[in-house]
Amino acid sequence: MHQMAQSSVFLSGMGGLGVEIAKNIVLAGVKAVTLHDTKQCETWDLGSNFFIRKDDVSHHRTRVEAVCPRVAELNPYVHVDMLSSALDDNTDLSFLKKYQCVILTEARLSLQRRVNDFCHMQRPPIRFIGCDAYGVCVRVFCDFGEEFEVSDPTGEEPKEVFIQSITQDNPGVITCMDNQPHGLQTGQSVVFREVNGMNELNGSVRQVSVLSPHSFAIGDTSQLQPYAHGGFFVLVKTPKTYRFAPLQIHAAMLALDTFQEQHSRLPNIGCLQDAEVLLKLTEEVPVNTDLVCCLSRTARGSLPPLAAAVGGLASQEALKAITGKFAPLQQWFYLDAMEVVRPLQSYSAEEFSPRGDRYDGLRACIGESMCLELHKLRVFMVGCGAIGCEMLKNFALLGVGLTTNSGEVCITDPDLIEKSNLNRQFLFRPHHIQKPKSTTAAAATLDINPDLQVDAHLNKVCPATEGIYSDSFYSRLNLVVTALDNVEARRYVDSRCVSNQRALLDSGTMGTKGHTEIIVPNLTESYNSHRDPPEEEIPFCTLKSFPSVIEHTIQWARDKFENAFAHKPSIFNSFWQTHSSAEVVLQRMQSGESLEGSFQVIKLLSRRPSQWEQCITIARLKFEKYFKRKALQLLHSFPLDTRLKDGSRFVLAIPKATASDLSEEAVTRILSEVPIPEYQPSEKVCSTDETAKKPDQMKMPLSSEEEREAIMQLEKAIVTDCLRMTPLQFEKDDDSNGHLDFVASASALRATMYAIEPADRLKTKRIAGKIIPAIATATAAVAGLVALELIKVIGGYEFESFKNCFFNLAIPVVVLTEPAPVKKTLIRDNIYFSIWDCWTIFGHEDFTLSDFMNAVREKYGIEPTMVVHGVKMLYVPVMPGHSKRLKLTYCLSQLSEVNSSS
C-alpha cells in the first residue's frame, strides 16, 4: 500500500479494456493516474465502456473527458487527470519520465515498441505493459526492466508452525510439532514467537538450513538459554528478483523473416553486410545489436542440442493435436542459447567459416576452437536407457570424443534391452531385445558418427566397482553425465565426482516432466547438497490386514509372489549349499539334532509337487488360506460394525472359489476333490496399529510326527535328486510366464474382499513392475538441454551462463534457473571451505601424527582439534591414550586417506 501510494500511472486508451484497467488501479489506491485518449465518444462505445453515457455521445465529448470525472469518483485519495494530445511516432516521450508505470491499450505495435524501449532505457526503468483486445482475443506484454524485485513472489499467507524442540548447539536444530512439514527452503528466514526457555529467540529473525521436511538448522544457539517448551515460527518473506527483456528476440526474428522474403536466403555466416541489413530491418524497434549480429552470424548454422530440445516440445504439440490430450501451447514460445556464442571480435573470421565437413553447422554457432574442445573430450556416461540413447545421439552430432583427437566416450549399463524400451530408446530395435544396452547403443552411435571412440562397459557404478572406476579413472575424465533412473545411484556418482573434482550433468524425466541439473566444481552445489523427502512405505499391518487402496492389494500380491517363488526357493538352495551332503543331514536329523533352517526346508519338501494336478491342489488350498480363512479370522476379531483407528468402518467380503472361467474339465474335477479342512478361528487379535512392523520369521520346533514326515520326505528327495529349486525373478514384460497373471489375480481377489475396485492388467503391470511413466518427447528435450550445458562446461563459461531447467510439456511450461551457488564456510580471516575443497599435506617416510598436525598449522594457519577418518577417531585429545598416538607414523596410503577427510 505504501508503494502504491507513492506511484503514478499513465494509461492510454479509454476503450472497454482501458476503462477496466483505470477502474481497478484507482480502486487499489495509487497516488495518481493520468488517463489519455484522443477519440470522441461514439454509440459503439456504449456497449463496451461503462463510464460513457448517451449524453456524452450526443454532445460529442471526447472519451477521456467523459470518463475522467467518473473514474475520479471511485477514490477521492487518488489524483486523476487527463491528457488528450496525440501520442504517436513523433511525440516527445520525455513527459513519461514522471510515471512509475506506463500502460498502453489500443496502440499500434510500432508505438508499443517505441514506448517500451523508452521505458526500458530509463534508470530506474519505467514499468511497461502493453494490452490489446480484438474480439475474443487479448494480448498482454510486460517489461519491468532488467531487474525487478518482487517482495512477495507467491502471495500466500505465511503459516504458523509450532515447535517440538530446539537444540542448544551449533547449529541449533528445530523440530516441528508432530512432524508437521515446515515447507521452508534453505536460505529463507523465519521469525520466532512465544518460545519458552530460549527467550532470546523471540522476535529474532534467523536464516534456515533445511535438514528434513520436519526440521531445520538456525545457526548457533549454544550460548542461549536451554529450550523449555512452546513457541512457533513464521516465514519471513524475502524479495525475489525477476529479469525482463523488451521485444528483442521477437523483433529480431521478425526482421529475419523479412530478410528471407527480400533476399530469398538466410544471412551468410560472418557476413558483416548481411548483419547491417538485418539491423536496418529492426530500426523501428531499437534492439540489442549483439543479438541481431548473433542471429545473423548463426542463422545458417545448426546447434543439435537446441534442435533436440525444441523438437521434443514441437512433437509433443503434434501429439496433442491428434489426441486432444494435454493443453496446447498458447501460442508463442521462444528459446535461445545465445550464451554459447563467442564474441566475433575475439576470433578471426575463419573461426566460424565452413570447412566442408560435418561440423560446419555447429562451427557456425560455437566456432572451431570449441569444436576441437568437444572432439578431444573424455566423457563418462552412466546409464544407456532412454536419456542415454538421446545423449549418445547428441554426442555423435557434436563430435564428442573423437578417436583422432584422443577423445573418448565411456559408457556403462548392466541392463539388457527389453521390449518395453523400444518406444523411447530410439537406438534399439526389436532384434536387439535381450542384448546389452551399452554395447548395442555404442554400435548404433558409431553408425551415426564412425569417428567417435566409444568404450562400452556392462558394470554398475557402485562401491563394489571402485576397483574399475577408481580415482585414477576419474582423473582421466573431463566430465560425467548421468542417465540414471534412481536417486541412490545419482547420489553415489555425485559423491565420486565431488571427491575427484569433476563436473556432473544430471537429468531425469517422469512422463511429460523433465529436469536438468548442472554441477560444476567450485561453482555450484552438488547433487547431494539437497534431498527430497523419503517415499512413504506401506505399513506392514495395512498390507496384511487392512488395505484401503488398490496399490495395497497389488503390493500384497507382489510380496506373495516374491515369498513363494523367489525367497523360499533361495532359502532352500542356500541350505543345501551349507549342507552339501543330504545323507549327513538325514543322519543328523535321525539322531534328533536340530539344524538351522531345516524346518523351512522340510516344509518346502513336504509340499513340493511332482505333478501338475498337485499344483492345482496347492493353489486351491492357498485360495482357502488367503481369501477365506484369513477373512474369517479378521471377521472374528473385527465384526463388520467395528471402526478402525482412522474412524472408518471395517468392510470385508469372502469370495467364492470357482473354476467357471477355466475350460479344462480336469481342473474342475481336481478342485472338487481337494479336501478342505474345517476352520477354527483363533483368539489371537489382529492389530490395527498402522505402525506395526513385520515380525521376524519364527523358528518352530518339529513334533515327533513331523520329524518322521520330514525324514521320510528327505529320504524321498535324496532318491529323486530333488534338492534344488529355481527361484523366479518377477518379469513383467513376458506375458507367457504367468508372473503378471498371478499378481493380477491375487490382487483382484483381495481387492474384492475389501470392497476395493480391482485394477485392470495394465494398471497392475504398471504398479507391480514399478514402471515410471516415460515418453520420448520429454527424453529428447531433456537430453538436448543437458548437451547445451555440456558445451558451456567445457568452454569454461561464467557461472551466470549455466542454467538448470524444469519443464512440463503437458501444460506446457519451461522454467530456466541459475544453479545454486556453492556454499562456502568461513573458517577464519579469508580462509573458506566448501564441499569442493581438498587440502593436501605432503609427508615423508617417518611422518608422524604430530608432524601432520604441525604441517596443517604451518600451511593453513589453523589449530587442528581432532583427526578422524570416516567414523574412526585417530586423535581426540580428551580420549585416554590418544596422546601417545602423536608419535606414531603413517604409512603413505593411510596418510592420503586422512588428507581427504581431515
PDB file of C-alpha atoms in Angstrom, residues 126-298:
ATOM      1  CA  ILE A 126       9.567   2.646 -16.078  1.00  0.00           C
ATOM      2  CA  ARG A 127       7.388  -0.488 -15.902  1.00  0.00           C
ATOM      3  CA  PHE A 128       5.695  -1.024 -19.257  1.00  0.00           C
ATOM      4  CA  ILE A 129       2.545  -3.016 -20.036  1.00  0.00           C
ATOM      5  CA  GLY A 130       1.017  -3.361 -23.474  1.00  0.00           C
ATOM      6  CA  CYS A 131      -2.555  -4.659 -23.776  1.00  0.00           C
ATOM      7  CA  ASP A 132      -4.768  -5.379 -26.780  1.00  0.00           C
ATOM      8  CA  ALA A 133      -8.251  -6.821 -27.122  1.00  0.00           C
ATOM      9  CA  TYR A 134      -9.512  -7.963 -30.523  1.00  0.00           C
ATOM     10  CA  GLY A 135     -12.860  -9.658 -30.343  1.00  0.00           C
ATOM     11  CA  VAL A 136     -12.371 -12.911 -28.451  1.00  0.00           C
ATOM     12  CA  CYS A 137      -8.555 -12.474 -28.377  1.00  0.00           C
ATOM     13  CA  VAL A 138      -6.463 -10.476 -25.938  1.00  0.00           C
ATOM     14  CA  ARG A 139      -2.742  -9.878 -25.627  1.00  0.00           C
ATOM     15  CA  VAL A 140      -0.619  -8.684 -22.718  1.00  0.00           C
ATOM     16  CA  PHE A 141       3.068  -7.876 -22.729  1.00  0.00           C
ATOM     17  CA  CYS A 142       5.078  -6.873 -19.627  1.00  0.00           C
ATOM     18  CA  ASP A 143       8.544  -5.362 -19.362  1.00  0.00           C
ATOM     19  CA  PHE A 144       9.567  -4.358 -15.863  1.00  0.00           C
ATOM     20  CA  GLY A 145      13.211  -3.639 -16.616  1.00  0.00           C
ATOM     21  CA  GLU A 146      16.440  -5.596 -16.483  1.00  0.00           C
ATOM     22  CA  GLU A 147      15.885  -6.482 -12.831  1.00  0.00           C
ATOM     23  CA  PHE A 148      12.590  -6.302 -10.997  1.00  0.00           C
ATOM     24  CA  GLU A 149      12.392  -7.111  -7.324  1.00  0.00           C
ATOM     25  CA  VAL A 150       9.250  -8.770  -6.003  1.00  0.00           C
ATOM     26  CA  SER A 151       8.698  -8.612  -2.278  1.00  0.00           C
ATOM     27  CA  ASP A 152       6.187 -11.470  -2.160  1.00  0.00           C
ATOM     28  CA  PRO A 153       6.529 -13.963  -5.039  1.00  0.00           C
ATOM     29  CA  THR A 154       3.604 -16.180  -4.012  1.00  0.00           C
ATOM     30  CA  GLY A 155       1.084 -14.016  -2.194  1.00  0.00           C
ATOM     31  CA  GLU A 156       0.442 -16.902   0.197  1.00  0.00           C
ATOM     32  CA  GLU A 157      -0.141 -16.075   3.855  1.00  0.00           C
ATOM     33  CA  PRO A 158       2.753 -17.447   5.949  1.00  0.00           C
ATOM     34  CA  LYS A 159       1.551 -20.159   8.314  1.00  0.00           C
ATOM     35  CA  GLU A 160       2.449 -20.518  11.966  1.00  0.00           C
ATOM     36  CA  VAL A 161       4.274 -23.777  12.707  1.00  0.00           C
ATOM     37  CA  PHE A 162       4.566 -24.944  16.309  1.00  0.00           C
ATOM     38  CA  ILE A 163       7.886 -26.106  17.722  1.00  0.00           C
ATOM     39  CA  GLN A 164       8.589 -29.522  19.261  1.00  0.00           C
ATOM     40  CA  SER A 165      12.202 -28.912  20.307  1.00  0.00           C
ATOM     41  CA  ILE A 166      15.241 -26.674  19.829  1.00  0.00           C
ATOM     42  CA  THR A 167      18.718 -27.995  20.466  1.00  0.00           C
ATOM     43  CA  GLN A 168      21.296 -25.915  22.325  1.00  0.00           C
ATOM     44  CA  ASP A 169      24.052 -26.459  19.805  1.00  0.00           C
ATOM     45  CA  ASN A 170      25.963 -25.031  16.867  1.00  0.00           C
ATOM     46  CA  PRO A 171      23.988 -25.169  14.714  1.00  0.00           C
ATOM     47  CA  GLY A 172      20.764 -25.280  16.690  1.00  0.00           C
ATOM     48  CA  VAL A 173      18.202 -27.649  15.190  1.00  0.00           C
ATOM     49  CA  ILE A 174      14.456 -27.030  15.342  1.00  0.00           C
ATOM     50  CA  THR A 175      11.980 -29.903  15.065  1.00  0.00           C
ATOM     51  CA  CYS A 176       8.340 -29.200  14.237  1.00  0.00           C
ATOM     52  CA  MET A 177       5.497 -30.369  16.439  1.00  0.00           C
ATOM     53  CA  ASP A 178       4.014 -33.764  15.463  1.00  0.00           C
ATOM     54  CA  ASN A 179       6.311 -33.960  12.439  1.00  0.00           C
ATOM     55  CA  GLN A 180       4.370 -31.183  10.746  1.00  0.00           C
ATOM     56  CA  PRO A 181       6.129 -30.205   7.482  1.00  0.00           C
ATOM     57  CA  HIS A 182       7.619 -26.728   7.724  1.00  0.00           C
ATOM     58  CA  GLY A 183       7.547 -26.030   3.958  1.00  0.00           C
ATOM     59  CA  LEU A 184      10.761 -23.993   4.150  1.00  0.00           C
ATOM     60  CA  GLN A 185      13.701 -23.790   1.762  1.00  0.00           C
ATOM     61  CA  THR A 186      17.352 -23.296   2.628  1.00  0.00           C
ATOM     62  CA  GLY A 187      18.187 -19.595   2.607  1.00  0.00           C
ATOM     63  CA  GLN A 188      14.765 -18.431   3.760  1.00  0.00           C
ATOM     64  CA  SER A 189      14.306 -16.702   7.121  1.00  0.00           C
ATOM     65  CA  VAL A 190      11.867 -17.208   9.995  1.00  0.00           C
ATOM     66  CA  VAL A 191      10.825 -15.119  12.993  1.00  0.00           C
ATOM     67  CA  PHE A 192      10.090 -16.704  16.394  1.00  0.00           C
ATOM     68  CA  ARG A 193       7.245 -16.054  18.814  1.00  0.00           C
ATOM     69  CA  GLU A 194       6.246 -17.303  22.300  1.00  0.00           C
ATOM     70  CA  VAL A 195       9.303 -19.549  22.818  1.00  0.00           C
ATOM     71  CA  ASN A 196       9.748 -20.525  26.490  1.00  0.00           C
ATOM     72  CA  GLY A 197      13.213 -21.066  27.901  1.00  0.00           C
ATOM     73  CA  MET A 198      15.234 -19.945  24.895  1.00  0.00           C
ATOM     74  CA  ASN A 199      13.615 -16.499  25.183  1.00  0.00           C
ATOM     75  CA  GLU A 200      16.367 -14.753  23.192  1.00  0.00           C
ATOM     76  CA  LEU A 201      14.846 -16.183  20.012  1.00  0.00           C
ATOM     77  CA  ASN A 202      11.539 -14.365  20.425  1.00  0.00           C
ATOM     78  CA  GLY A 203      11.239 -11.625  17.832  1.00  0.00           C
ATOM     79  CA  SER A 204      14.550 -12.543  16.214  1.00  0.00           C
ATOM     80  CA  VAL A 205      14.938 -13.440  12.549  1.00  0.00           C
ATOM     81  CA  ARG A 206      17.106 -16.440  11.679  1.00  0.00           C
ATOM     82  CA  GLN A 207      18.106 -17.853   8.296  1.00  0.00           C
ATOM     83  CA  VAL A 208      17.313 -21.546   7.965  1.00  0.00           C
ATOM     84  CA  SER A 209      19.159 -24.512   6.535  1.00  0.00           C
ATOM     85  CA  VAL A 210      16.721 -27.333   5.822  1.00  0.00           C
ATOM     86  CA  LEU A 211      17.668 -30.737   7.246  1.00  0.00           C
ATOM     87  CA  SER A 212      14.430 -32.639   6.626  1.00  0.00           C
ATOM     88  CA  PRO A 213      10.774 -31.859   5.888  1.00  0.00           C
ATOM     89  CA  HIS A 214      10.238 -31.560   9.637  1.00  0.00           C
ATOM     90  CA  SER A 215      13.488 -29.986  10.908  1.00  0.00           C
ATOM     91  CA  PHE A 216      15.965 -27.236  10.073  1.00  0.00           C
ATOM     92  CA  ALA A 217      19.043 -25.510  11.475  1.00  0.00           C
ATOM     93  CA  ILE A 218      19.129 -21.819  12.510  1.00  0.00           C
ATOM     94  CA  GLY A 219      22.763 -21.157  13.342  1.00  0.00           C
ATOM     95  CA  ASP A 220      24.466 -21.059  16.733  1.00  0.00           C
ATOM     96  CA  THR A 221      22.170 -21.476  19.753  1.00  0.00           C
ATOM     97  CA  SER A 222      24.823 -22.888  22.092  1.00  0.00           C
ATOM     98  CA  GLN A 223      25.079 -19.615  24.057  1.00  0.00           C
ATOM     99  CA  LEU A 224      21.326 -19.226  24.525  1.00  0.00           C
ATOM    100  CA  GLN A 225      19.247 -20.443  27.441  1.00  0.00           C
ATOM    101  CA  PRO A 226      18.005 -24.055  27.195  1.00  0.00           C
ATOM    102  CA  TYR A 227      14.727 -24.525  25.363  1.00  0.00           C
ATOM    103  CA  ALA A 228      11.822 -25.383  27.686  1.00  0.00           C
ATOM    104  CA  HIS A 229       8.613 -25.666  25.684  1.00  0.00           C
ATOM    105  CA  GLY A 230       6.152 -23.980  23.346  1.00  0.00           C
ATOM    106  CA  GLY A 231       6.638 -21.353  20.682  1.00  0.00           C
ATOM    107  CA  PHE A 232       6.142 -21.148  16.955  1.00  0.00           C
ATOM    108  CA  PHE A 233       7.857 -19.666  13.932  1.00  0.00           C
ATOM    109  CA  VAL A 234       6.609 -17.827  10.848  1.00  0.00           C
ATOM    110  CA  LEU A 235       8.270 -17.494   7.456  1.00  0.00           C
ATOM    111  CA  VAL A 236       9.697 -14.044   6.778  1.00  0.00           C
ATOM    112  CA  LYS A 237       9.097 -13.344   3.118  1.00  0.00           C
ATOM    113  CA  THR A 238      12.241 -12.323   1.261  1.00  0.00           C
ATOM    114  CA  PRO A 239      12.354 -10.419  -2.033  1.00  0.00           C
ATOM    115  CA  LYS A 240      12.960 -12.151  -5.348  1.00  0.00           C
ATOM    116  CA  THR A 241      14.449 -10.537  -8.442  1.00  0.00           C
ATOM    117  CA  TYR A 242      12.969 -11.060 -11.895  1.00  0.00           C
ATOM    118  CA  ARG A 243      14.566 -10.052 -15.172  1.00  0.00           C
ATOM    119  CA  PHE A 244      12.771  -8.814 -18.274  1.00  0.00           C
ATOM    120  CA  ALA A 245      13.827  -8.168 -21.833  1.00  0.00           C
ATOM    121  CA  PRO A 246      11.872  -5.963 -24.226  1.00  0.00           C
ATOM    122  CA  LEU A 247      10.562  -7.286 -27.547  1.00  0.00           C
ATOM    123  CA  GLN A 248      14.134  -8.091 -28.593  1.00  0.00           C
ATOM    124  CA  ILE A 249      14.016 -11.702 -29.780  1.00  0.00           C
ATOM    125  CA  HIS A 250      10.568 -11.292 -31.280  1.00  0.00           C
ATOM    126  CA  ALA A 251      11.634  -8.217 -33.236  1.00  0.00           C
ATOM    127  CA  ALA A 252      14.878  -9.824 -34.386  1.00  0.00           C
ATOM    128  CA  MET A 253      13.073 -12.941 -35.593  1.00  0.00           C
ATOM    129  CA  LEU A 254      10.532 -10.843 -37.470  1.00  0.00           C
ATOM    130  CA  ALA A 255      13.416  -8.998 -39.126  1.00  0.00           C
ATOM    131  CA  LEU A 256      14.958 -12.326 -40.094  1.00  0.00           C
ATOM    132  CA  ASP A 257      11.674 -13.336 -41.733  1.00  0.00           C
ATOM    133  CA  THR A 258      11.684 -10.099 -43.701  1.00  0.00           C
ATOM    134  CA  PHE A 259      15.310 -10.647 -44.736  1.00  0.00           C
ATOM    135  CA  GLN A 260      14.464 -14.052 -46.175  1.00  0.00           C
ATOM    136  CA  GLU A 261      11.483 -12.648 -48.052  1.00  0.00           C
ATOM    137  CA  GLN A 262      13.607  -9.889 -49.585  1.00  0.00           C
ATOM    138  CA  HIS A 263      16.727 -11.912 -50.369  1.00  0.00           C
ATOM    139  CA  SER A 264      15.417 -15.478 -50.680  1.00  0.00           C
ATOM    140  CA  ARG A 265      18.161 -16.701 -48.379  1.00  0.00           C
ATOM    141  CA  LEU A 266      19.498 -16.580 -44.858  1.00  0.00           C
ATOM    142  CA  PRO A 267      22.333 -14.216 -43.879  1.00  0.00           C
ATOM    143  CA  ASN A 268      25.760 -15.591 -44.726  1.00  0.00           C
ATOM    144  CA  ILE A 269      27.985 -16.769 -41.891  1.00  0.00           C
ATOM    145  CA  GLY A 270      30.141 -13.945 -40.596  1.00  0.00           C
ATOM    146  CA  CYS A 271      28.972 -11.562 -43.336  1.00  0.00           C
ATOM    147  CA  LEU A 272      29.007  -8.039 -41.868  1.00  0.00           C
ATOM    148  CA  GLN A 273      26.959  -6.636 -44.762  1.00  0.00           C
ATOM    149  CA  ASP A 274      24.123  -9.069 -44.099  1.00  0.00           C
ATOM    150  CA  ALA A 275      24.245  -8.206 -40.403  1.00  0.00           C
ATOM    151  CA  GLU A 276      23.904  -4.499 -41.297  1.00  0.00           C
ATOM    152  CA  VAL A 277      20.878  -5.265 -43.477  1.00  0.00           C
ATOM    153  CA  LEU A 278      19.273  -7.216 -40.665  1.00  0.00           C
ATOM    154  CA  LEU A 279      19.960  -4.372 -38.247  1.00  0.00           C
ATOM    155  CA  LYS A 280      18.244  -1.909 -40.595  1.00  0.00           C
ATOM    156  CA  LEU A 281      15.185  -4.148 -40.666  1.00  0.00           C
ATOM    157  CA  THR A 282      14.915  -3.713 -36.891  1.00  0.00           C
ATOM    158  CA  GLU A 283      15.241   0.072 -36.941  1.00  0.00           C
ATOM    159  CA  GLU A 284      11.602   0.502 -35.944  1.00  0.00           C
ATOM    160  CA  VAL A 285      12.487  -1.031 -32.604  1.00  0.00           C
ATOM    161  CA  PRO A 286      15.967  -0.330 -31.242  1.00  0.00           C
ATOM    162  CA  VAL A 287      17.107  -3.846 -30.398  1.00  0.00           C
ATOM    163  CA  ASN A 288      20.292  -5.214 -28.928  1.00  0.00           C
ATOM    164  CA  THR A 289      22.912  -5.021 -31.687  1.00  0.00           C
ATOM    165  CA  ASP A 290      24.765  -8.058 -30.380  1.00  0.00           C
ATOM    166  CA  LEU A 291      21.561 -10.100 -30.513  1.00  0.00           C
ATOM    167  CA  VAL A 292      20.894  -9.203 -34.151  1.00  0.00           C
ATOM    168  CA  CYS A 293      24.515  -9.779 -35.179  1.00  0.00           C
ATOM    169  CA  CYS A 294      24.490 -13.115 -33.346  1.00  0.00           C
ATOM    170  CA  LEU A 295      21.316 -14.137 -35.153  1.00  0.00           C
ATOM    171  CA  SER A 296      22.742 -13.067 -38.497  1.00  0.00           C
ATOM    172  CA  ARG A 297      26.007 -14.889 -37.907  1.00  0.00           C
ATOM    173  CA  THR A 298      24.464 -18.186 -36.789  1.00  0.00           C
TER     174      THR A 298
END
